[in-house]
Coordinates of C-alpha atoms in Angstrom, one line a residue:
M214 CA -0.2 0.0 0.1
N215 CA 1.1 3.6 -0.7
L216 CA 2.9 5.1 2.4
R217 CA 1.0 8.3 1.6
H218 CA -2.5 6.7 1.7
P219 CA -4.3 8.4 4.4
L220 CA -4.9 5.1 6.3
V221 CA -1.2 4.6 6.8
L222 CA -0.9 7.4 9.3
A223 CA -4.4 7.3 10.8
V224 CA -4.9 3.5 11.3
Y225 CA -1.8 1.4 10.4
L226 CA 1.0 3.0 11.9
P227 CA -0.6 3.6 15.3
S228 CA -2.3 0.1 15.1
G229 CA 1.3 -1.5 14.5
L230 CA 3.0 0.3 17.3
I231 CA 0.1 -0.6 19.7
S232 CA 0.3 -4.2 18.7
V233 CA 4.0 -4.4 19.2
C234 CA 3.3 -3.0 22.7
Q235 CA 0.6 -5.7 23.1
G236 CA 3.1 -8.3 22.0
M237 CA 5.5 -7.1 24.7
M238 CA 3.1 -8.0 27.4
I239 CA 2.6 -11.7 26.3
P240 CA 5.7 -13.1 27.9
V241 CA 5.9 -10.3 30.8
L242 CA 2.5 -10.4 32.5
P243 CA 2.5 -13.9 33.6
I244 CA 5.8 -13.6 35.2
F245 CA 5.0 -10.2 36.5
T246 CA 1.9 -11.6 38.3
R247 CA 4.0 -14.4 39.9
T248 CA 6.4 -11.7 41.6
F249 CA 3.5 -11.3 43.9
D250 CA 3.4 -14.9 44.9
A251 CA 0.2 -15.5 43.0
S252 CA -1.1 -18.9 42.0
Y253 CA -1.5 -20.1 38.4
G254 CA -5.2 -19.5 38.9
V255 CA -4.5 -15.9 39.8
V256 CA -2.4 -15.4 36.9
G257 CA -5.2 -16.7 34.8
L258 CA -7.5 -14.1 36.3
V259 CA -5.0 -11.4 35.7
L260 CA -4.8 -12.4 31.8
A261 CA -8.6 -12.9 31.6
A262 CA -9.3 -9.4 33.2
E263 CA -8.4 -7.5 29.9
A264 CA -10.8 -9.8 27.9
V265 CA -13.7 -8.9 30.4
G266 CA -12.8 -5.3 30.2
Q267 CA -13.0 -5.5 26.5
I268 CA -16.5 -7.0 26.6
C269 CA -17.8 -4.4 29.1
G270 CA -16.1 -1.7 27.0
N271 CA -18.0 -2.7 23.8
I272 CA -21.2 -1.7 25.3
P273 CA -21.1 2.0 25.5
V274 CA -18.7 2.7 22.5
G275 CA -21.4 3.3 20.2
T276 CA -22.7 6.2 22.4
V277 CA -19.2 7.7 22.8
L278 CA -18.8 7.7 19.1
R279 CA -22.0 9.7 18.6
R280 CA -21.2 12.1 21.4
V281 CA -17.8 12.9 20.8
G282 CA -16.9 11.8 17.2
R283 CA -14.8 9.1 15.6
N284 CA -11.5 10.7 16.0
N285 CA -11.9 11.7 19.6
T286 CA -13.2 8.1 20.5
L287 CA -9.9 6.9 18.9
R288 CA -7.9 9.4 21.1
I289 CA -9.8 8.3 24.5
G290 CA -9.2 4.7 23.8
V291 CA -5.6 4.8 23.0
V292 CA -5.1 7.3 26.3
I293 CA -6.7 4.9 28.5
V294 CA -4.7 2.0 27.2
L295 CA -1.4 4.0 27.7
T296 CA -2.1 5.2 31.1
T297 CA -3.4 2.0 32.5
V298 CA -0.3 0.0 31.5
F299 CA 1.9 2.5 32.6
A300 CA 0.4 2.5 36.0
L301 CA 1.4 -1.0 36.3
Y302 CA 5.0 0.0 36.9
W303 CA 3.8 1.3 40.5
S304 CA 1.2 -1.5 41.2
Q305 CA 1.7 -3.2 44.4
T306 CA -1.0 -5.9 44.8
V307 CA -2.6 -8.5 42.4
L308 CA -5.9 -6.7 42.9
E309 CA -4.4 -3.4 41.5
V310 CA -3.0 -5.4 38.6
V311 CA -6.4 -7.0 38.0
C312 CA -8.2 -3.8 38.0
L313 CA -5.7 -2.0 35.6
R314 CA -5.9 -4.8 33.2
F315 CA -9.6 -4.6 33.2
L316 CA -9.4 -0.8 32.5
T317 CA -6.8 -1.6 29.8
G318 CA -9.3 -3.8 28.0
V319 CA -12.0 -1.1 28.4
G320 CA -9.5 1.2 26.5
H321 CA -8.7 -1.4 23.9
A322 CA -12.6 -2.0 23.3
I323 CA -13.1 1.8 22.7
W324 CA -9.8 2.0 20.5
N325 CA -10.7 -1.2 18.4
V326 CA -14.3 -0.2 17.6
S327 CA -13.4 3.4 16.8
R328 CA -10.8 2.0 14.5
M329 CA -13.0 -0.5 12.8
A330 CA -15.6 2.6 12.3
Y331 CA -12.9 4.5 10.8
L332 CA -12.0 1.8 8.4
A333 CA -15.8 1.2 7.5
E334 CA -16.2 5.0 7.0
E335 CA -13.2 5.5 5.0
T336 CA -13.3 2.6 2.6
V337 CA -15.9 1.1 0.1
S338 CA -16.9 -2.5 -0.3
Q339 CA -14.5 -3.1 -3.5
N340 CA -11.2 -2.1 -1.4
R341 CA -12.5 -2.9 2.1
G342 CA -11.1 -6.3 2.2
R343 CA -7.7 -5.3 1.3
A344 CA -7.7 -2.3 3.7
I345 CA -8.8 -4.3 6.7
A346 CA -6.9 -7.5 5.8
T347 CA -3.7 -5.1 5.7
F348 CA -4.9 -3.7 9.2
G349 CA -5.1 -7.2 10.3
G350 CA -1.8 -8.0 9.1
V351 CA -0.3 -5.1 10.5
G352 CA -1.4 -6.5 13.9
R353 CA -0.1 -9.8 13.3
M354 CA 3.4 -8.3 12.6
G355 CA 3.3 -6.5 15.8
G356 CA 2.6 -9.8 17.7
F357 CA 5.4 -11.5 15.9
I358 CA 7.9 -8.9 17.1
G359 CA 6.6 -7.6 20.5
P360 CA 7.1 -10.9 22.5
G361 CA 11.0 -10.9 21.8
I362 CA 11.3 -7.1 22.7
G363 CA 9.3 -7.5 25.8
G364 CA 11.3 -10.4 27.1
L365 CA 14.8 -8.7 26.1
V366 CA 13.6 -5.6 27.9
A367 CA 12.5 -7.6 31.1
A368 CA 15.8 -9.6 31.1
Y369 CA 18.0 -6.6 30.8
W370 CA 16.3 -3.9 32.8
G371 CA 13.9 -5.7 35.1
I372 CA 10.4 -7.3 34.9
R373 CA 8.6 -3.8 35.1
A374 CA 10.7 -2.2 32.5
P375 CA 8.5 -3.1 29.6
F376 CA 5.5 -1.2 31.1
I377 CA 8.0 1.9 30.7
A378 CA 8.8 0.9 27.2
Y379 CA 5.2 0.6 26.5
A380 CA 4.5 4.1 27.5
I381 CA 7.4 5.4 25.4
I382 CA 6.1 3.9 22.2
G383 CA 2.4 5.0 23.4
V384 CA 3.4 8.5 23.6
V385 CA 4.3 8.1 19.9
V386 CA 0.8 6.6 19.1
V387 CA -0.8 9.5 21.1
L388 CA 0.9 12.1 19.0
I389 CA 0.0 10.5 15.8
V390 CA -3.7 10.1 16.6
L391 CA -3.7 13.7 17.9
F392 CA -2.5 15.2 14.5
G393 CA -2.4 12.3 12.1
L394 CA -6.2 11.6 11.6
G395 CA -8.2 12.9 8.8
P396 CA -11.4 15.1 9.2
D397 CA -14.0 13.6 11.5
K398 CA -17.3 12.4 9.6
P399 CA -20.3 14.3 11.1
V400 CA -22.8 12.3 12.8
A401 CA -26.1 12.2 11.0
D402 CA -29.0 13.4 12.7
R403 CA -31.9 11.0 13.4
P404 CA -35.3 11.9 14.6
D405 CA -35.3 8.9 16.7
A406 CA -32.0 9.2 18.0
K407 CA -31.2 8.0 21.6
T408 CA -28.4 8.1 23.9
F409 CA -27.9 4.4 23.9
R410 CA -28.9 2.3 20.6
M411 CA -27.0 -0.7 21.0
W412 CA -30.1 -2.9 22.3
D413 CA -32.2 -1.2 19.5
V414 CA -29.6 -2.1 16.8
F415 CA -29.5 -5.7 18.2
R416 CA -33.1 -6.0 17.9
E417 CA -33.2 -4.4 14.3
K418 CA -30.4 -6.6 13.1
L419 CA -31.3 -9.7 15.1
S420 CA -31.5 -12.1 11.9
I421 CA -28.1 -11.5 10.4
L422 CA -26.6 -11.1 13.9
T423 CA -28.0 -14.4 14.9
K424 CA -26.5 -16.1 11.8
A425 CA -23.0 -14.3 11.2
G426 CA -22.9 -13.6 15.0
T427 CA -22.8 -17.3 15.8
G428 CA -20.4 -17.9 13.3
Q429 CA -18.0 -15.3 14.3
F430 CA -18.5 -16.5 18.1
L431 CA -17.3 -19.9 16.9
A432 CA -14.7 -18.4 14.7
Q433 CA -13.1 -16.4 17.7
T434 CA -13.4 -19.6 19.7
V435 CA -11.1 -21.4 17.3
R436 CA -8.6 -18.6 17.1
S437 CA -8.5 -18.2 20.9
G438 CA -8.5 -21.9 21.5
R439 CA -5.4 -22.6 19.3
A440 CA -3.2 -20.2 21.6
V441 CA -4.2 -22.4 24.6
I442 CA -4.1 -25.9 23.1
V443 CA -0.8 -25.8 21.2
P444 CA 1.5 -24.5 24.0
L445 CA -0.2 -26.9 26.6
Y446 CA 0.0 -29.8 24.4
G447 CA 3.5 -29.2 23.4
A448 CA 4.7 -28.9 27.0
D449 CA 2.5 -31.6 28.8
I450 CA 1.9 -34.2 26.3
I451 CA 5.0 -34.2 24.0
G452 CA 7.3 -32.7 26.8
L453 CA 8.9 -29.8 24.5
G454 CA 10.6 -26.9 26.3
V455 CA 9.4 -23.5 26.6
D456 CA 12.1 -22.5 23.7
Q457 CA 10.9 -25.1 21.3
I458 CA 7.2 -24.0 21.9
G459 CA 8.1 -20.5 21.2
F460 CA 9.8 -21.4 18.1
I461 CA 6.7 -23.2 16.8
L462 CA 4.5 -20.5 17.6
S463 CA 6.8 -17.8 16.1
A464 CA 6.9 -20.1 12.9
A465 CA 3.1 -20.2 12.7
S466 CA 2.8 -16.5 13.4
F467 CA 5.3 -15.9 10.6
V468 CA 3.0 -18.0 8.1
D469 CA -0.1 -16.3 9.4
M470 CA 1.0 -12.8 8.8
S471 CA 2.6 -13.5 5.4
L472 CA -0.9 -14.0 4.0
F473 CA -2.9 -11.0 4.9
Y474 CA -2.6 -9.3 1.6
P475 CA -3.7 -12.4 -0.3
A476 CA -6.5 -12.7 2.0
G477 CA -7.6 -9.1 1.1
L478 CA -7.4 -9.7 -2.5
I479 CA -9.5 -12.9 -2.3
M480 CA -12.4 -10.8 -0.4
D481 CA -12.2 -8.1 -2.6
R482 CA -12.0 -10.1 -5.9
F483 CA -14.1 -13.0 -5.3
G484 CA -16.1 -12.4 -1.9
R485 CA -15.8 -12.5 1.6
K486 CA -17.0 -16.1 1.9
F487 CA -14.1 -17.1 -0.3
A488 CA -11.7 -16.3 2.2
I489 CA -13.8 -17.1 5.4
V490 CA -15.2 -20.5 4.6
P491 CA -11.9 -22.3 3.6
S492 CA -10.0 -20.5 6.4
F493 CA -11.9 -22.2 9.2
L494 CA -12.1 -25.4 7.4
V495 CA -8.0 -25.4 7.2
Q496 CA -7.8 -24.3 10.9
A497 CA -10.2 -27.2 12.0
L498 CA -8.0 -29.5 10.0
G499 CA -4.9 -28.4 11.8
L500 CA -6.5 -28.5 15.2
A501 CA -7.9 -32.0 14.4
V502 CA -4.3 -33.3 13.7
V503 CA -2.8 -31.9 16.9
P504 CA -3.7 -34.8 19.1
F505 CA -2.0 -37.2 16.7
T506 CA 1.3 -35.3 16.6
G507 CA 4.2 -36.7 18.8
G508 CA 7.2 -34.6 18.4
F509 CA 8.6 -31.2 17.6
I510 CA 8.2 -31.3 13.8
S511 CA 4.8 -32.8 13.8
L512 CA 3.5 -30.4 16.1
A513 CA 5.0 -27.5 14.3
A514 CA 3.7 -28.6 11.0
A515 CA 0.0 -28.9 12.4
T516 CA 0.4 -25.4 14.0
C517 CA 1.7 -24.1 10.7
V518 CA -1.5 -25.4 8.8
I519 CA -3.6 -23.6 11.6
G520 CA -1.6 -20.4 10.9
I521 CA -2.1 -20.7 7.1
G522 CA -6.0 -21.0 8.0
N523 CA -5.9 -18.0 10.2
G524 CA -3.8 -16.1 7.6
L525 CA -6.5 -16.6 5.0
S526 CA -9.0 -15.1 7.4
S527 CA -6.9 -12.0 8.2
G528 CA -9.3 -9.1 8.9
S529 CA -12.3 -11.0 7.5
M530 CA -14.4 -10.6 10.8
M531 CA -13.8 -7.0 10.7
T532 CA -14.4 -6.9 7.1
L533 CA -17.7 -8.6 7.5
G534 CA -18.9 -6.5 10.3
A535 CA -18.0 -3.4 8.5
D536 CA -20.1 -4.5 5.4
L537 CA -23.0 -5.5 7.7
A538 CA -23.0 -2.1 9.7
P539 CA -25.8 0.2 8.8
E540 CA -24.4 3.7 7.8
E541 CA -26.5 5.4 10.4
D542 CA -25.5 3.0 13.4
V543 CA -22.0 2.1 12.6
G544 CA -20.7 2.4 15.9
D545 CA -23.3 0.7 17.9
F546 CA -23.6 -2.2 15.4
L547 CA -19.6 -2.8 15.6
G548 CA -20.0 -2.7 19.4
V549 CA -22.5 -5.4 19.3
W550 CA -20.3 -7.4 16.6
R551 CA -16.9 -6.9 18.9
L552 CA -19.0 -8.1 21.9
I553 CA -20.2 -11.2 20.3
G554 CA -16.4 -11.9 18.9
D555 CA -14.9 -11.1 22.5
G556 CA -17.5 -13.5 24.0
G557 CA -16.1 -16.3 22.0
R558 CA -12.4 -15.0 22.6
M559 CA -12.9 -15.0 26.3
G560 CA -14.8 -18.4 26.5
S561 CA -12.7 -20.6 24.5
P562 CA -9.7 -20.8 27.2
V563 CA -12.5 -21.7 29.7
V564 CA -13.9 -24.4 27.4
V565 CA -10.4 -25.8 26.7
G566 CA -9.5 -25.7 30.4
G567 CA -12.6 -27.5 31.6
I568 CA -12.6 -30.2 29.0
S569 CA -9.0 -30.9 29.6
D570 CA -9.4 -31.3 33.3
F571 CA -12.1 -34.0 32.7
V572 CA -11.2 -35.8 29.5
G573 CA -7.6 -34.4 28.6
L574 CA -6.1 -32.0 26.0
Q575 CA -6.7 -34.3 22.9
P576 CA -10.5 -34.4 23.2
A577 CA -10.3 -30.5 23.9
A578 CA -8.4 -29.8 20.6
L579 CA -11.1 -32.0 18.8
V580 CA -13.9 -29.7 20.3
I581 CA -12.2 -26.7 19.2
A582 CA -11.8 -28.2 15.7
C583 CA -15.5 -28.9 15.6
A584 CA -16.2 -25.3 16.3
G585 CA -14.0 -24.4 13.5
L586 CA -16.1 -26.7 11.0
C587 CA -19.4 -25.3 12.5
S588 CA -18.3 -21.8 11.8
S589 CA -17.2 -22.6 8.3
A590 CA -20.5 -24.4 7.5
I591 CA -22.6 -21.3 9.0
F592 CA -20.9 -18.7 6.8
A593 CA -21.2 -21.0 3.6
L594 CA -24.8 -21.8 4.3
F595 CA -26.4 -19.0 6.1
V596 CA -24.6 -15.9 5.8
P597 CA -25.1 -13.9 2.6
E598 CA -22.1 -12.7 0.5
T599 CA -21.6 -9.0 1.4
L600 CA -19.1 -7.8 -1.3
D601 CA -20.9 -5.1 -3.3
K602 CA -19.1 -4.9 -6.7
T603 CA -21.5 -2.0 -7.8
E604 CA -20.3 0.6 -5.2
D605 CA -17.7 3.4 -6.4
A606 CA -14.3 2.2 -5.6
S607 CA -12.5 5.4 -6.1
R608 CA -11.8 5.9 -2.3

């Protein structure tokens, strides 16, 4: 994409920097929480707190968008994220950490939905797939780079040092969103406008949200579940070391992020379903193979297959949500859309943990694989194609 394209400065660059920061937290937060003599259960609570905050933050974001505008909402979201992560440097109890991670999740929800609204309003159907797939690819790149940076910073300057690094990068992001955004889109006046529209939008779009929302819930269940199953299976069943598991995940992430642009081309030239349906079929296949792997090479191969599938779906859920969002209620619809997806993302680790405790990791992997098959079938059979080839693609 042209580096002078308005989306580069407004969306891609700040998103890439924030995703690097988020990646930095992956190896740091569990170890940081353990410094408070916390149990593994408490570590899990800390890691889940952000997801809970995102779910809660999705609810009012449509109202915030209407009240203060798209650009100011972006700025509010990134400032909340920055300040709450920075405050972790001074936290003294696990309760403080949980509360701060919850607030970070609220900030991420505001940041995420407002970015989706920005992309939905600044693109048209025929180039939206590539624009949002590139957005997804930028996030994947940051997630690939961030963990290594976070680990090195923590190793050389202490376990709290990454919070300072996050804040330094965050200041750059704040400056970008203060001065790099395009003109805000005025909010259309509606005679029936209400302060809180999310429930009304849910009722008005119940049919499509029931179908596409169920597909997305299962899709996010698969995406979240693979991040739990692969490390646990590698460590507890095969007996791999943390460094080997890290290499497997990095290899899969590299495969994943290399496919974002092809995914966007497929969505814009052939249709959204041409990317979504095979994506979750491939991920289901990779997850179904995991219980039959017995070593480093075989688990790496299965995980890379999952990475191929996830790469094919880069930006697909965001693109579909942007396509389906009514022009007069973009923020509220995307808030509902994110709420559904975040529910799947939060629930998957609970499902994996519960099944694994009762019958083992192998059956848990197969259950998540079935969720992928069901998601693919729902999108293939019940969700209409949303690519509009008649819309003016000059933007």
